[in-house]
Amino acid sequence: MAKLGVGVVGVGRMGRRHAENARSLVSEAKLVAVADVDIEAARRLAADLEIEHSYSSIEELVERKDVDAVVIASPSRFHLSHVQNAAEAGKHILCEKPLALTIDGVDDAIAAARGAKVLLQVGFMRRYDPAYAEACKRIEAGEIGTPIIFRSIGRDRQPPPLSFYQSGSGPLFLDSTIHEFDLARWLIHDEVAEVHAFGGTLACPELVELGELDAGMVNLRFSGGAIGNVESLRQSRYGYDIYTEVVGSKATLRVGYLQQTALTILNGEGVGHDVVDHFLVRFAEAYLNQLRDFVRNVLTGSQPRVSAEDARQALAIALAAARSQHDGRAVRVSEETRAEIRAAS
Ligand SMILES: NC(=O)c1ccc[n+]([C@@H]2O[C@H](COP(=O)([O-])OP(=O)(O)OC[C@H]3O[C@@H](n4cnc5c(N)ncnc54)[C@H](O)[C@@H]3O)[C@@H](O)[C@H]2O)c1
């Protein structure tokens, strides 16, 4: 089978990892080119990965005939236009979350991909983590009975650099909590009907000026009656802490761990071990599995496991949470979605 030619757009924290994976760990892919508005960053990565082609824009990258698919890891506010650029050029797309910043934007992205008959997959990589995938399988097999409570936390050790916020990737519920919202729908097998969100900026004073939250807590009510609570924190200081629990009528599942290596030290001061430091460490396998699956989906014409519709639903919950936090009241997700569409039209 011929290899799939891949281009990566945006070579910051996330794009670099996708490019590294495409370059040497996905046997059915060939990394052809990278692009970044910071041309020096694109050149550096191309040199590091020993590939020939680096560009300063997606437009140049998608002109290449040997690029069959594009991984979009630019700041979130560019996702929609980059999906449109790639689709117009007939390239298949793996786009980082969120697919767009508005529901209309998601719909436009979906329409662009449909119109061009290209595959559009979205980067909710936690679904490719072996522990989360196993949890989902067991829930689907009925092992925990009826899901009753969903709890999930996502704490970064350190906040992303200010440039991350300034470039338009930042809002907490759309950037970070959206992972918990996707997990919630996927693991409970139901839609979130209502949210009540709270947030603050207490740990990172530098975010106050930018109007960004560093902590958020969202209560969830699912359509079928299950309930939930999710938390995002930009700065835990102690480590990258991802923990999810699904309580069912027959059993409970927990996904998450803090210890990175198997070394535990027991001494006069107590018991100690290292901690998982970063999402690129905790989800290394998930990012790779995700890219392998994307490449295989394109080559075999299969539908993506994480669809654009999943991205739409997760974004609708995130927008409802942002509205709820802003207005200080519970918000129904469908109501928020409709309001959003009305406001944009
Ligand atoms: N799935 C995950 O776990 C995960 C983790 C981190 C980030 N992300 C997502 O990945 C995206 C990038 O985040 P990041 O942390 O890598 O950010 P980053 O700031 O480290 O990198 C973004 C890169 O995009 C480049 N860029 C800016 N505008 C561009 C444009 N118009 N065209 C091409 N390149 C452009 C910047 O120069 C920079 O190199 C965001 O959408 C974010 O939500 C996902």
Short mmCIF file of C-alpha atoms and ligand atoms in Angstrom, two decimals:
data_model
loop_
_atom_site.label_atom_id
_atom_site.label_comp_id
_atom_site.label_asym_id
_atom_site.label_seq_id
_atom_site.Cartn_x
_atom_site.Cartn_y
_atom_site.Cartn_z
CA MET A 1 0.00 0.00 0.00
CA ALA A 2 1.33 3.46 -0.91
CA LYS A 3 2.19 5.71 2.02
CA LEU A 4 -0.01 8.65 2.87
CA GLY A 5 1.78 11.98 2.36
CA VAL A 6 1.26 14.10 5.48
CA GLY A 7 1.78 17.81 6.12
CA VAL A 8 1.62 19.44 9.55
CA VAL A 9 0.45 23.02 10.04
CA GLY A 10 1.49 24.84 13.23
CA VAL A 11 4.63 23.39 14.74
CA GLY A 12 4.35 24.49 18.36
CA ARG A 13 3.97 22.11 21.30
CA MET A 14 1.36 19.90 19.65
CA GLY A 15 2.33 20.16 15.98
CA ARG A 16 5.91 19.15 16.70
CA ARG A 17 4.69 15.93 18.32
CA HIS A 18 2.35 15.12 15.42
CA ALA A 19 5.21 15.76 12.98
CA GLU A 20 7.62 13.55 14.95
CA ASN A 21 5.05 10.76 15.04
CA ALA A 22 4.31 11.07 11.30
CA ARG A 23 8.02 11.16 10.49
CA SER A 24 9.07 7.97 12.17
CA LEU A 25 6.37 6.10 14.06
CA VAL A 26 3.50 5.68 11.61
CA SER A 27 4.63 3.17 9.03
CA GLU A 28 1.84 3.97 6.56
CA ALA A 29 2.62 7.72 6.60
CA LYS A 30 5.32 9.85 5.04
CA LEU A 31 5.90 13.29 6.54
CA VAL A 32 6.33 15.51 3.49
CA ALA A 33 6.22 19.09 4.79
CA VAL A 34 5.56 21.35 7.75
CA ALA A 35 4.25 24.92 7.85
CA ASP A 36 4.20 27.67 10.44
CA VAL A 37 3.87 31.45 10.27
CA ASP A 38 7.11 31.37 12.21
CA ILE A 39 9.13 30.15 9.23
CA GLU A 40 12.23 29.70 11.37
CA ALA A 41 10.32 27.27 13.62
CA ALA A 42 9.13 25.38 10.55
CA ARG A 43 12.68 25.26 9.12
CA ARG A 44 14.13 24.11 12.44
CA LEU A 45 11.63 21.27 12.71
CA ALA A 46 12.16 20.25 9.10
CA ALA A 47 15.93 20.14 9.76
CA ASP A 48 15.47 18.19 13.01
CA LEU A 49 13.28 15.64 11.26
CA GLU A 50 15.40 15.60 8.11
CA ILE A 51 12.61 16.49 5.71
CA GLU A 52 13.04 18.89 2.80
CA HIS A 53 10.00 21.12 2.78
CA SER A 54 8.98 23.88 5.16
CA TYR A 55 6.57 26.74 4.47
CA SER A 56 5.24 29.83 6.16
CA SER A 57 1.58 29.18 5.30
CA ILE A 58 -0.92 26.38 4.87
CA GLU A 59 -1.72 27.73 1.38
CA GLU A 60 1.81 26.88 0.20
CA LEU A 61 1.82 23.51 1.93
CA VAL A 62 -1.45 22.31 0.40
CA GLU A 63 -0.25 23.17 -3.11
CA ARG A 64 2.01 20.13 -2.92
CA LYS A 65 0.58 17.19 -4.84
CA ASP A 66 2.40 14.71 -2.62
CA VAL A 67 0.58 15.97 0.50
CA ASP A 68 -2.55 13.83 0.82
CA ALA A 69 -3.50 14.78 4.35
CA VAL A 70 -2.96 17.69 6.72
CA VAL A 71 -2.68 17.70 10.49
CA ILE A 72 -3.85 21.07 11.80
CA ALA A 73 -2.19 22.15 15.03
CA SER A 74 -2.29 25.91 14.58
CA PRO A 75 -3.92 28.13 17.24
CA SER A 76 -7.59 27.30 17.63
CA ARG A 77 -8.88 30.51 16.05
CA PHE A 78 -7.34 29.41 12.72
CA HIS A 79 -8.76 25.88 12.72
CA LEU A 80 -11.82 26.68 10.63
CA SER A 81 -9.97 28.58 7.91
CA HIS A 82 -7.23 25.95 7.83
CA VAL A 83 -9.80 23.17 7.50
CA GLN A 84 -11.30 25.13 4.60
CA ASN A 85 -7.86 25.61 2.97
CA ALA A 86 -7.09 21.92 3.27
CA ALA A 87 -10.52 20.78 2.08
CA GLU A 88 -10.47 23.12 -0.94
CA ALA A 89 -7.17 21.56 -1.92
CA GLY A 90 -8.67 18.07 -1.56
CA LYS A 91 -6.57 17.07 1.48
CA HIS A 92 -7.84 14.83 4.26
CA ILE A 93 -7.79 16.47 7.68
CA LEU A 94 -6.92 15.65 11.27
CA CYS A 95 -7.71 18.85 13.17
CA GLU A 96 -6.80 19.56 16.77
CA LYS A 97 -9.64 20.43 19.13
CA PRO A 98 -11.67 22.59 19.13
CA LEU A 99 -12.63 22.19 15.47
CA ALA A 100 -13.83 25.81 15.48
CA LEU A 101 -14.76 28.41 18.06
CA THR A 102 -18.47 28.65 17.19
CA ILE A 103 -21.17 26.16 16.23
CA ASP A 104 -21.54 27.89 12.88
CA GLY A 105 -17.80 27.51 12.42
CA VAL A 106 -18.01 23.78 13.10
CA ASP A 107 -20.86 23.49 10.61
CA ASP A 108 -18.82 25.37 8.02
CA ALA A 109 -15.86 23.03 8.63
CA ILE A 110 -18.11 19.99 8.26
CA ALA A 111 -19.62 21.43 5.06
CA ALA A 112 -16.17 22.15 3.61
CA ALA A 113 -15.01 18.59 4.23
CA ARG A 114 -18.25 17.06 2.91
CA GLY A 115 -18.19 19.27 -0.17
CA ALA A 116 -14.63 18.23 -0.95
CA LYS A 117 -15.31 14.56 -0.02
CA VAL A 118 -12.34 14.49 2.35
CA LEU A 119 -12.15 12.84 5.73
CA LEU A 120 -12.35 15.13 8.76
CA GLN A 121 -11.21 13.73 12.09
CA VAL A 122 -10.91 15.72 15.32
CA GLY A 123 -8.16 15.42 17.94
CA PHE A 124 -9.91 14.15 21.05
CA MET A 125 -6.95 11.89 21.64
CA ARG A 126 -8.00 10.63 25.07
CA ARG A 127 -10.33 8.22 23.26
CA TYR A 128 -7.16 6.56 21.95
CA ASP A 129 -5.58 6.15 25.38
CA PRO A 130 -5.57 2.42 26.20
CA ALA A 131 -7.08 2.90 29.69
CA TYR A 132 -9.88 5.15 28.47
CA ALA A 133 -10.57 2.87 25.50
CA GLU A 134 -10.80 -0.13 27.84
CA ALA A 135 -13.12 1.79 30.19
CA CYS A 136 -15.43 2.61 27.29
CA LYS A 137 -15.46 -1.01 26.14
CA ARG A 138 -16.40 -2.24 29.61
CA ILE A 139 -19.18 0.35 29.94
CA GLU A 140 -20.53 -0.70 26.53
CA ALA A 141 -20.43 -4.34 27.65
CA GLY A 142 -22.68 -3.40 30.59
CA GLU A 143 -20.11 -4.15 33.29
CA ILE A 144 -20.90 -1.12 35.42
CA GLY A 145 -24.65 -1.30 34.85
CA THR A 146 -26.37 2.04 34.39
CA PRO A 147 -23.95 4.99 34.53
CA ILE A 148 -25.00 7.31 37.36
CA ILE A 149 -22.17 9.76 38.07
CA PHE A 150 -19.38 11.10 35.83
CA ARG A 151 -16.44 12.89 37.42
CA SER A 152 -13.32 14.09 35.65
CA ILE A 153 -10.47 16.42 36.44
CA GLY A 154 -7.78 17.86 34.19
CA ARG A 155 -4.98 19.74 35.92
CA ASP A 156 -1.90 21.05 34.15
CA ARG A 157 1.27 21.39 36.14
CA GLN A 158 2.04 24.81 34.62
CA PRO A 159 -0.14 27.05 32.46
CA PRO A 160 0.71 27.35 28.77
CA PRO A 161 2.86 30.38 27.87
CA LEU A 162 1.09 33.73 27.46
CA SER A 163 1.66 33.47 23.69
CA PHE A 164 -0.77 30.53 23.69
CA TYR A 165 -3.53 32.83 24.97
CA GLN A 166 -2.49 35.75 22.79
CA SER A 167 -2.59 33.59 19.66
CA GLY A 168 -6.19 32.61 20.33
CA SER A 169 -6.12 29.08 21.74
CA GLY A 170 -6.81 29.97 25.35
CA PRO A 171 -10.37 30.01 26.73
CA LEU A 172 -10.44 27.38 29.49
CA PHE A 173 -13.73 25.66 28.72
CA LEU A 174 -13.09 25.57 24.94
CA ASP A 175 -9.45 24.57 25.16
CA SER A 176 -9.07 22.36 28.22
CA THR A 177 -12.43 21.36 29.71
CA ILE A 178 -13.59 20.36 26.22
CA HIS A 179 -11.61 17.14 26.72
CA GLU A 180 -13.71 16.32 29.81
CA PHE A 181 -16.91 17.21 27.93
CA ASP A 182 -15.98 14.82 25.13
CA LEU A 183 -15.17 12.07 27.64
CA ALA A 184 -18.48 12.70 29.41
CA ARG A 185 -20.58 12.12 26.28
CA TRP A 186 -18.46 9.22 25.11
CA LEU A 187 -18.31 7.30 28.39
CA ILE A 188 -21.87 7.96 29.59
CA HIS A 189 -23.25 7.32 26.09
CA ASP A 190 -25.62 10.21 26.48
CA GLU A 191 -25.78 13.91 25.70
CA VAL A 192 -25.20 16.61 28.29
CA ALA A 193 -28.48 18.50 28.62
CA GLU A 194 -27.56 21.18 31.14
CA VAL A 195 -24.46 22.73 32.71
CA HIS A 196 -23.80 25.02 35.63
CA ALA A 197 -20.26 26.38 35.51
CA PHE A 198 -18.09 28.32 37.91
CA GLY A 199 -14.68 29.76 37.25
CA GLY A 200 -11.98 32.00 38.60
CA THR A 201 -8.50 33.35 38.01
CA LEU A 202 -6.64 32.76 41.24
CA ALA A 203 -3.49 30.81 40.50
CA CYS A 204 -2.12 32.79 37.55
CA PRO A 205 -2.54 36.55 38.10
CA GLU A 206 -1.02 37.26 34.68
CA LEU A 207 -4.22 35.84 33.14
CA VAL A 208 -6.46 38.43 34.80
CA GLU A 209 -5.46 41.09 32.28
CA LEU A 210 -6.24 38.72 29.41
CA GLY A 211 -9.66 37.94 30.88
CA GLU A 212 -8.83 34.22 30.99
CA LEU A 213 -9.85 31.72 33.68
CA ASP A 214 -7.31 29.44 35.31
CA ALA A 215 -9.82 27.29 37.20
CA GLY A 216 -13.22 26.00 36.20
CA MET A 217 -15.76 23.65 37.70
CA VAL A 218 -18.84 22.50 35.79
CA ASN A 219 -21.80 20.48 37.03
CA LEU A 220 -23.48 18.40 34.34
CA ARG A 221 -26.92 16.89 33.88
CA PHE A 222 -27.28 14.29 31.15
CA SER A 223 -30.47 13.83 29.12
CA GLY A 224 -31.11 10.37 30.60
CA GLY A 225 -30.74 11.57 34.22
CA ALA A 226 -27.08 10.82 35.01
CA ILE A 227 -25.16 13.65 36.68
CA GLY A 228 -21.56 14.80 36.58
CA ASN A 229 -18.89 17.25 37.59
CA VAL A 230 -15.72 18.24 35.75
CA GLU A 231 -12.79 20.42 36.74
CA SER A 232 -9.99 22.17 34.85
CA LEU A 233 -7.00 23.80 36.47
CA ARG A 234 -4.15 25.52 34.64
CA GLN A 235 -1.58 25.28 37.43
CA SER A 236 -1.51 22.42 39.93
CA ARG A 237 2.25 22.82 40.55
CA TYR A 238 2.53 19.13 41.53
CA GLY A 239 2.02 17.50 38.13
CA TYR A 240 -0.24 16.73 35.18
CA ASP A 241 -3.20 15.15 36.88
CA ILE A 242 -5.87 13.54 34.74
CA TYR A 243 -8.47 11.51 36.57
CA THR A 244 -11.87 10.24 35.52
CA GLU A 245 -14.45 8.18 37.39
CA VAL A 246 -17.69 6.66 36.17
CA VAL A 247 -19.95 5.35 38.91
CA GLY A 248 -22.51 2.83 37.73
CA SER A 249 -25.35 0.87 39.31
CA LYS A 250 -23.18 -2.30 39.37
CA ALA A 251 -19.57 -1.11 39.43
CA THR A 252 -17.30 1.92 39.26
CA LEU A 253 -14.41 2.62 36.89
CA ARG A 254 -11.48 4.93 37.57
CA VAL A 255 -8.91 6.07 35.01
CA GLY A 256 -5.87 7.99 36.14
CA TYR A 257 -2.57 7.83 37.92
CA LEU A 258 -0.01 10.30 39.18
CA GLN A 259 3.15 8.19 39.27
CA GLN A 260 5.17 8.16 36.06
CA THR A 261 7.86 5.54 36.66
CA ALA A 262 7.79 2.41 38.81
CA LEU A 263 10.25 3.86 41.35
CA THR A 264 8.86 4.47 44.83
CA ILE A 265 11.15 5.74 47.61
CA LEU A 266 10.31 4.89 51.20
CA ASN A 267 12.40 6.65 53.86
CA GLY A 268 12.21 8.45 57.19
CA GLU A 269 10.23 11.26 55.60
CA GLY A 270 7.58 9.02 54.15
CA VAL A 271 6.82 7.52 50.74
CA GLY A 272 7.72 9.35 47.55
CA HIS A 273 7.57 8.94 43.81
CA ASP A 274 7.75 11.05 40.67
CA VAL A 275 4.66 12.45 38.95
CA VAL A 276 3.43 12.63 35.38
CA ASP A 277 4.64 15.98 34.16
CA HIS A 278 2.90 16.87 30.91
CA PHE A 279 0.19 15.92 28.47
CA LEU A 280 2.81 14.98 25.87
CA VAL A 281 4.05 12.35 28.35
CA ARG A 282 0.75 11.07 29.74
CA PHE A 283 -0.88 10.81 26.32
CA ALA A 284 2.15 9.92 24.18
CA GLU A 285 0.58 6.60 23.19
CA ALA A 286 -2.80 8.20 22.58
CA TYR A 287 -1.40 10.81 20.15
CA LEU A 288 0.37 8.08 18.25
CA ASN A 289 -2.65 5.74 18.18
CA GLN A 290 -4.79 8.64 16.99
CA LEU A 291 -2.49 9.46 14.08
CA ARG A 292 -2.15 5.81 13.10
CA ASP A 293 -5.93 5.47 13.11
CA PHE A 294 -6.35 8.65 11.04
CA VAL A 295 -3.86 7.45 8.44
CA ARG A 296 -5.52 4.04 8.28
CA ASN A 297 -8.97 5.62 8.00
CA VAL A 298 -7.85 7.66 5.01
CA LEU A 299 -6.11 4.73 3.33
CA THR A 300 -9.01 2.34 3.83
CA GLY A 301 -11.86 4.83 3.44
CA SER A 302 -13.14 4.15 6.98
CA GLN A 303 -15.09 6.62 9.07
CA PRO A 304 -13.18 8.31 11.90
CA ARG A 305 -13.77 7.13 15.45
CA VAL A 306 -14.05 10.77 16.56
CA SER A 307 -16.33 12.54 14.15
CA ALA A 308 -16.91 16.19 13.40
CA GLU A 309 -20.35 15.74 15.00
CA ASP A 310 -18.57 14.76 18.24
CA ALA A 311 -16.59 17.98 17.96
CA ARG A 312 -19.83 19.91 17.47
CA GLN A 313 -21.46 18.41 20.56
CA ALA A 314 -18.41 18.94 22.77
CA LEU A 315 -18.15 22.54 21.61
CA ALA A 316 -21.85 23.12 22.33
CA ILE A 317 -21.26 21.99 25.94
CA ALA A 318 -18.15 24.18 26.23
CA LEU A 319 -20.00 27.23 24.91
CA ALA A 320 -22.88 26.55 27.28
CA ALA A 321 -20.38 26.31 30.17
CA ALA A 322 -18.78 29.63 29.18
CA ARG A 323 -22.21 31.25 29.03
CA SER A 324 -23.19 29.72 32.37
CA GLN A 325 -20.01 30.93 34.07
CA HIS A 326 -20.45 34.40 32.60
CA ASP A 327 -24.15 34.74 33.46
CA GLY A 328 -23.99 32.96 36.82
CA ARG A 329 -26.82 30.53 36.06
CA ALA A 330 -27.44 27.02 34.81
CA VAL A 331 -27.67 26.80 30.99
CA ARG A 332 -29.37 24.15 28.90
CA VAL A 333 -26.97 22.98 26.22
CA SER A 334 -29.52 22.99 23.41
CA GLU A 335 -30.69 26.48 24.38
CA GLU A 336 -27.11 27.70 24.33
CA THR A 337 -26.49 26.11 20.96
CA ARG A 338 -29.56 27.74 19.45
CA ALA A 339 -28.65 31.13 20.96
CA GLU A 340 -25.16 30.80 19.58
CA ILE A 341 -26.40 30.08 16.10
CA ARG A 342 -28.88 32.97 16.28
CA ALA A 343 -26.18 35.38 17.48
CA ALA A 344 -23.88 34.38 14.65
CA SER A 345 -26.52 34.69 11.93
N1 LIG B 1 -5.11 17.43 22.01
C1 LIG B 1 -4.32 17.94 22.92
O1 LIG B 1 -4.03 17.33 23.92
C2 LIG B 1 -3.76 19.32 22.73
C3 LIG B 1 -2.73 19.77 23.55
C4 LIG B 1 -2.20 21.04 23.31
C5 LIG B 1 -2.71 21.83 22.30
N2 LIG B 1 -3.72 21.35 21.53
C6 LIG B 1 -4.28 22.19 20.46
O2 LIG B 1 -3.27 22.35 19.46
C7 LIG B 1 -3.33 23.67 18.93
C8 LIG B 1 -1.97 24.31 19.08
O3 LIG B 1 -1.63 24.35 20.44
P1 LIG B 1 -0.11 24.40 20.91
O4 LIG B 1 -0.12 24.19 22.37
O5 LIG B 1 0.74 23.56 20.04
O6 LIG B 1 0.19 25.96 20.60
P2 LIG B 1 1.59 26.64 20.31
O7 LIG B 1 1.36 28.09 20.57
O8 LIG B 1 2.67 25.94 21.03
O9 LIG B 1 1.81 26.38 18.75
C9 LIG B 1 1.06 26.99 17.75
C10 LIG B 1 1.96 27.15 16.54
O10 LIG B 1 1.14 27.61 15.46
C11 LIG B 1 1.87 28.63 14.78
N3 LIG B 1 0.91 29.49 14.07
C12 LIG B 1 0.27 30.60 14.52
N4 LIG B 1 -0.55 31.08 13.57
C13 LIG B 1 -0.43 30.26 12.49
C14 LIG B 1 -1.00 30.24 11.20
N5 LIG B 1 -1.91 31.14 10.83
N6 LIG B 1 -0.61 29.26 10.34
C15 LIG B 1 0.30 28.33 10.71
N7 LIG B 1 0.89 28.30 11.93
C16 LIG B 1 0.51 29.23 12.82
C17 LIG B 1 2.65 29.35 15.87
O11 LIG B 1 3.75 30.07 15.31
C18 LIG B 1 3.07 28.16 16.73
O12 LIG B 1 4.29 27.62 16.30
C19 LIG B 1 -4.44 24.40 19.68
O13 LIG B 1 -5.60 24.36 18.91
C20 LIG B 1 -4.64 23.58 20.94
O14 LIG B 1 -5.97 23.61 21.40
C21 LIG B 1 -4.24 20.13 21.71
#
